[in-house]
Structure formats: structure tokens, C-alpha cells
CSV table of C-alpha atoms in Angstrom, one decimal:
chain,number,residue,atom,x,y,z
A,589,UNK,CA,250.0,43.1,90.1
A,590,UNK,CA,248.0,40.2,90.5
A,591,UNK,CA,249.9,37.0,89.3
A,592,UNK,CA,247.2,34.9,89.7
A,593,UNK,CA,244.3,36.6,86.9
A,594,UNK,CA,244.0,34.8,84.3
A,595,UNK,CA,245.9,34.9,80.9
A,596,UNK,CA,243.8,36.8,78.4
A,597,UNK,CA,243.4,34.3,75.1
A,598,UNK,CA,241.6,34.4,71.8
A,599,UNK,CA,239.6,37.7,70.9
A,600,UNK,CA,239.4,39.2,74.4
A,601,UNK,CA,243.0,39.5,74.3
A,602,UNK,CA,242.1,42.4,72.2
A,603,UNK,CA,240.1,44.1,74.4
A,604,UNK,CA,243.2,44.1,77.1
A,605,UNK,CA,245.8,44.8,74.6
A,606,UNK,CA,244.3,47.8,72.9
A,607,UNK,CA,243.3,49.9,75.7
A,608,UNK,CA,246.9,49.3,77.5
A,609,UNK,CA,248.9,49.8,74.3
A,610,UNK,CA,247.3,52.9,73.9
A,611,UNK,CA,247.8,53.7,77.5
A,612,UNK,CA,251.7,52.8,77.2
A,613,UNK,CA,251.4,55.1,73.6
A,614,UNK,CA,250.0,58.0,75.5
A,615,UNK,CA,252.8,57.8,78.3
A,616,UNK,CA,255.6,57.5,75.4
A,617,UNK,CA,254.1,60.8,74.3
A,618,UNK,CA,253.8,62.4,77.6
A,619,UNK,CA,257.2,61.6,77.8
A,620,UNK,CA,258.6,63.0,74.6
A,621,UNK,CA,256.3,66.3,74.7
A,622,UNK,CA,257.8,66.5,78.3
A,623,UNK,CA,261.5,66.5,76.7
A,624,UNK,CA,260.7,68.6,74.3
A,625,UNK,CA,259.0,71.3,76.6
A,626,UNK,CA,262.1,71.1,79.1
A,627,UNK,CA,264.6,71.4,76.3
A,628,UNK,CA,262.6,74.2,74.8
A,629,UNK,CA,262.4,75.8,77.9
A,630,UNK,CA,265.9,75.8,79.1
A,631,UNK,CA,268.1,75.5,76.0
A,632,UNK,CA,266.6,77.4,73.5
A,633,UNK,CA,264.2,79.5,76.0
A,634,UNK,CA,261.3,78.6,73.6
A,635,UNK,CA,258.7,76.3,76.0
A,636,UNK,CA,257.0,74.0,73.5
A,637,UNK,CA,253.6,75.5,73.2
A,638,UNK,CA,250.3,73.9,74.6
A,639,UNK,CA,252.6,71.2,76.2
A,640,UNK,CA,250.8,72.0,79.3
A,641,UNK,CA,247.3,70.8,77.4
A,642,UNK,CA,249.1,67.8,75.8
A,643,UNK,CA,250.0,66.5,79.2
A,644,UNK,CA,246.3,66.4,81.1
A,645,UNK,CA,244.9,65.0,77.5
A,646,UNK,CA,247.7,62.8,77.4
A,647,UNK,CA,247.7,61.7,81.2
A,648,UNK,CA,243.7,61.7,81.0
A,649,UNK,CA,243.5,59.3,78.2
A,650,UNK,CA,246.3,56.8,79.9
A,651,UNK,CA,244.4,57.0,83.0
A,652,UNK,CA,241.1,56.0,81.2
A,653,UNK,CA,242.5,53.5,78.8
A,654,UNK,CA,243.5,50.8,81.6
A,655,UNK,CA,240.2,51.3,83.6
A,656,UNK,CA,238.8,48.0,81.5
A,657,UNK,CA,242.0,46.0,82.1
A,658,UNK,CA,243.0,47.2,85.5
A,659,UNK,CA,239.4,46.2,86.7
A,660,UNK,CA,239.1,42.6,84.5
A,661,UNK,CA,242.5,41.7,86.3
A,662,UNK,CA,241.7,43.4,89.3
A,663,UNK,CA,244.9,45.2,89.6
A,664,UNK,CA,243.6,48.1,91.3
A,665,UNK,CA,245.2,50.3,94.1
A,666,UNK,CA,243.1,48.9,97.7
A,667,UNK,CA,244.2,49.0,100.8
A,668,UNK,CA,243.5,45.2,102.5
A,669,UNK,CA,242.6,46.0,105.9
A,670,UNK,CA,240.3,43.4,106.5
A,671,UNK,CA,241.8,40.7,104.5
A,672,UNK,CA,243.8,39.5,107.5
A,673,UNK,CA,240.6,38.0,109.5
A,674,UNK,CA,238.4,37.6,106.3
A,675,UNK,CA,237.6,33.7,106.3
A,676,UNK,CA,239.2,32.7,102.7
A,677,UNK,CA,236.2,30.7,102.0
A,678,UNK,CA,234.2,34.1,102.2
A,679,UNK,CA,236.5,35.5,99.6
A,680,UNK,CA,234.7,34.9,96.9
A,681,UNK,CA,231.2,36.3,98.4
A,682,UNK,CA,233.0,39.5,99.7
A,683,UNK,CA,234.5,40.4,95.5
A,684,UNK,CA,230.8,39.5,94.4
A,685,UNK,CA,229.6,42.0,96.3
A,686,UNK,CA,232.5,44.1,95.8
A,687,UNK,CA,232.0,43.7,92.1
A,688,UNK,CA,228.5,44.7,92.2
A,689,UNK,CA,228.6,47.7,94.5
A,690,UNK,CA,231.2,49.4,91.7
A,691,UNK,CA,229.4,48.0,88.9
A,692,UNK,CA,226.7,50.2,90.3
A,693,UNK,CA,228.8,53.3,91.1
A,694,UNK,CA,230.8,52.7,88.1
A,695,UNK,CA,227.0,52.9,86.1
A,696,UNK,CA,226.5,56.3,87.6
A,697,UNK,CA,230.0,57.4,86.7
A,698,UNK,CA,229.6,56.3,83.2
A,699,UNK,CA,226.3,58.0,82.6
A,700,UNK,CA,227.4,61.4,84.0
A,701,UNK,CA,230.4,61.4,82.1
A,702,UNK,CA,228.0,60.3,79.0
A,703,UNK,CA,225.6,63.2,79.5
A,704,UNK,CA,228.9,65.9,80.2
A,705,UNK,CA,230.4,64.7,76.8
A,706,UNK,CA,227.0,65.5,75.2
A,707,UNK,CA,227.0,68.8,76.3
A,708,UNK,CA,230.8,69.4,75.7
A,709,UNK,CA,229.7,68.3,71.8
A,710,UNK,CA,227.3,70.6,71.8
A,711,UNK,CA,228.7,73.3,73.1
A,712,UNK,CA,231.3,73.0,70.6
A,713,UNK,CA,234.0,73.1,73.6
A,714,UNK,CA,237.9,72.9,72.7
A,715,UNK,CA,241.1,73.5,74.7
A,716,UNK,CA,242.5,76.7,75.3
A,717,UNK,CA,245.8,76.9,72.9
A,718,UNK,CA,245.7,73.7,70.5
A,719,UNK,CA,241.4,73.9,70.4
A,720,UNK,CA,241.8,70.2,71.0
A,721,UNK,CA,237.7,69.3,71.2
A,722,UNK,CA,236.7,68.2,74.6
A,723,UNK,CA,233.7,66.1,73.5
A,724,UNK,CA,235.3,63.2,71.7
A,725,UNK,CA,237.9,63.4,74.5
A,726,UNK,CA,234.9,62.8,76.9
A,727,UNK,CA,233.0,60.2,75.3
A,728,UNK,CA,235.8,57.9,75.2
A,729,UNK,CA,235.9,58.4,79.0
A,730,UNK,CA,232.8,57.6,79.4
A,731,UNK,CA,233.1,54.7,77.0
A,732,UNK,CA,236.0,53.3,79.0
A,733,UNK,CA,234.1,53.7,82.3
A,734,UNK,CA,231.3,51.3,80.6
A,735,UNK,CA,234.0,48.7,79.8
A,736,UNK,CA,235.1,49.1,83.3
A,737,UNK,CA,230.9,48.1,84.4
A,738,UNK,CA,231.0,45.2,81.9
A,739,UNK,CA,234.2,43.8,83.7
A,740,UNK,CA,232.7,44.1,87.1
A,741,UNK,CA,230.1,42.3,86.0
A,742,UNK,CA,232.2,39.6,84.5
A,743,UNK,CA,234.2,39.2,87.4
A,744,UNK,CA,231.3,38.7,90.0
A,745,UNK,CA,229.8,36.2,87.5
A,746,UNK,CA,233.6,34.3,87.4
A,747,UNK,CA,233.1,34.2,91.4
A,748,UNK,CA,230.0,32.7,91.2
A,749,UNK,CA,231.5,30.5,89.1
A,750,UNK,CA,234.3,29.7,91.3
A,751,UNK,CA,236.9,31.4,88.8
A,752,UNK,CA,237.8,34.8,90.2
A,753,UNK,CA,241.1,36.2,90.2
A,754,UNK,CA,241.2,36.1,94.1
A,755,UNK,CA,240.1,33.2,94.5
A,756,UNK,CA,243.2,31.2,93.2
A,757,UNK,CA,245.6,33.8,94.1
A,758,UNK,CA,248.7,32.9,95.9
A,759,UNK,CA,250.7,34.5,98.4
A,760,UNK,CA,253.3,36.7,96.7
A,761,UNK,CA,254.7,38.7,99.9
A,762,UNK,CA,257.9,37.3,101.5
A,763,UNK,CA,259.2,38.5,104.5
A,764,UNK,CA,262.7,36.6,105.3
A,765,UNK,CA,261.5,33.1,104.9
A,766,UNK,CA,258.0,33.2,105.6
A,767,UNK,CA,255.6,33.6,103.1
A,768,UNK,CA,252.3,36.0,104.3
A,769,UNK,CA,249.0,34.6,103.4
């Protein structure tokens, strides 16, 4: 996690605290439907019905939730290969860039998704056992991957301004007594 972003405050707390407490929400019921499904399975040898459905809406909508705060705190899975010989003072250049690049890939990804949702709605398309509706399902994706463009965008504009999360970040890797910057 990265111990250096910025405390949410005021209304844009919001925006974080939604998304992940719906996130946390969807997980407590992947969870429990999980339970139940095992205890069905094994106990009473009744599975829980469409438990395998609730799991990838479940899983799909936790995943999709976070992409807005994951991204705005820029908490994401990367492998730093380059950060080793990277001159710091460059830092903030390279997440500009960075920011941009998947703003722009993250556009695409939003506008795809958009037009599959459409179709999905139109189509009148459901799940299999539970005839959950995929098209709502997929316009919130889509929805969450245009948060996720709006927070690229606000990061590379807090570079420029000299406020990105990297930018103060400390050191929090600690091997023995010597702290890896």
C-alpha cells in the first residue's frame, strides 16, 4: 500500500469510500455464499444453487469497485524494475506519462466495455441459473473504468503540480537495519 497518498477529506472521501465498502460488501458475500455452498455441498449434499454465478458477479463487481480508488492512490500491483536507476527527480515526469498512457488505454477500455453493455441491454442477456441481467452488471464496469480515466488524469495534473503520491513517498522496505530507497 502506498503510505505516502494522500488522506481523502471532505466530499471526495465519498468517492473512495463507496466504491471500497462495496468492494469489502461484495467479498463478505462471496464469503458467506461460499459457506453456504460448501456446507450444502458436504453436510446436507444440497450445493447451494447458482453459487457458482454469485461468485464471478460477486468477484467481478469487487474487482471493478476499487479500480477508482486503487488508481487515485496508486496502489496497484507493478513490478519496479527500473525504479532502481530512475533519477528521483524524474519521478514525477515518468507517473505523468504513466498516467496519461493509461488514461488513454483505460479510455479505450471504458468505451468497449460501454458499447458491450449496450448490447448485453439489448439483447436482453441474463445468467444462466439466477437470470441475473448482464447489462446493468456491465455498465457499472464500464462506469468504474471511467472513474479509473478521471483519476489518471487527476494524478498526472497532482504531478505537474508537484503533489503526486510518489513524489513524497518514503522508503517503507527494511532489510535488517537498512532502509531501501
Amino acid at each position: 500500500m502506498n503510505v505516502a497518498a494522500p488522506r481523502t477529506r471532505g466530499p471526495g472521501r465519498w468517492l473512495v469510500a463507496v466504491p471500497d465498502t462495496l468492494a469489502a460488501a461484495m467479498l463478505l458475500a462471496l464469503t458467506i455464499v461460499t459457506c453456504v455452498d460448501v456446507f450444502g455441498r458436504e453436510v446436507l449434499r444440497a450445493p447451494l444453487k447458482g453459487a457458482d454465478e454469485l461468485t464471478v458477479v460477486f468477484m467481478a463487481i469487487s474487482v471493478y469497485a476499487v479500480f477508482g480508488s486503487i488508481t487515485w492512490r496508486e496502489d496497484h500491483v507493478c513490478v519496479d524494475l527500473i525504479d532502481m536507476v530512475w533519477p528521483k527527480p524524474l519521478t514525477g515526469a515518468r507517473q505523468i506519462a504513466l498516467n496519461l498512457v493509461a488514461a488513454a488505454f483505460m479510455t479505450a477500455v471504458a468505451w468497449r466495455v460501454w458499447i458491450v453493455a449496450g448490447r448485453l441491454t439489448g439483447d436482453g442477456e441474463v445468467t444462466e441459473y439466477l437470470r441475473i441481467p448482464k447489462g446493468p452488471l456491465a455498465y457499472f464496469f464500464a462506469l468504474m473504468c471511467a472513474v479509473a480515466v478521471l483519476c489518471l488524469l487527476a494524478n498526472a495534473v497532482r504531478y505537474v503540480l508537484g503533489r503526486g503520491p510518489q513524489q513524497s513517498a518514503a522508503s517503507t522496505l527494511e532489510i535488517g537495519k537498512h532502509r531501501i530507497d
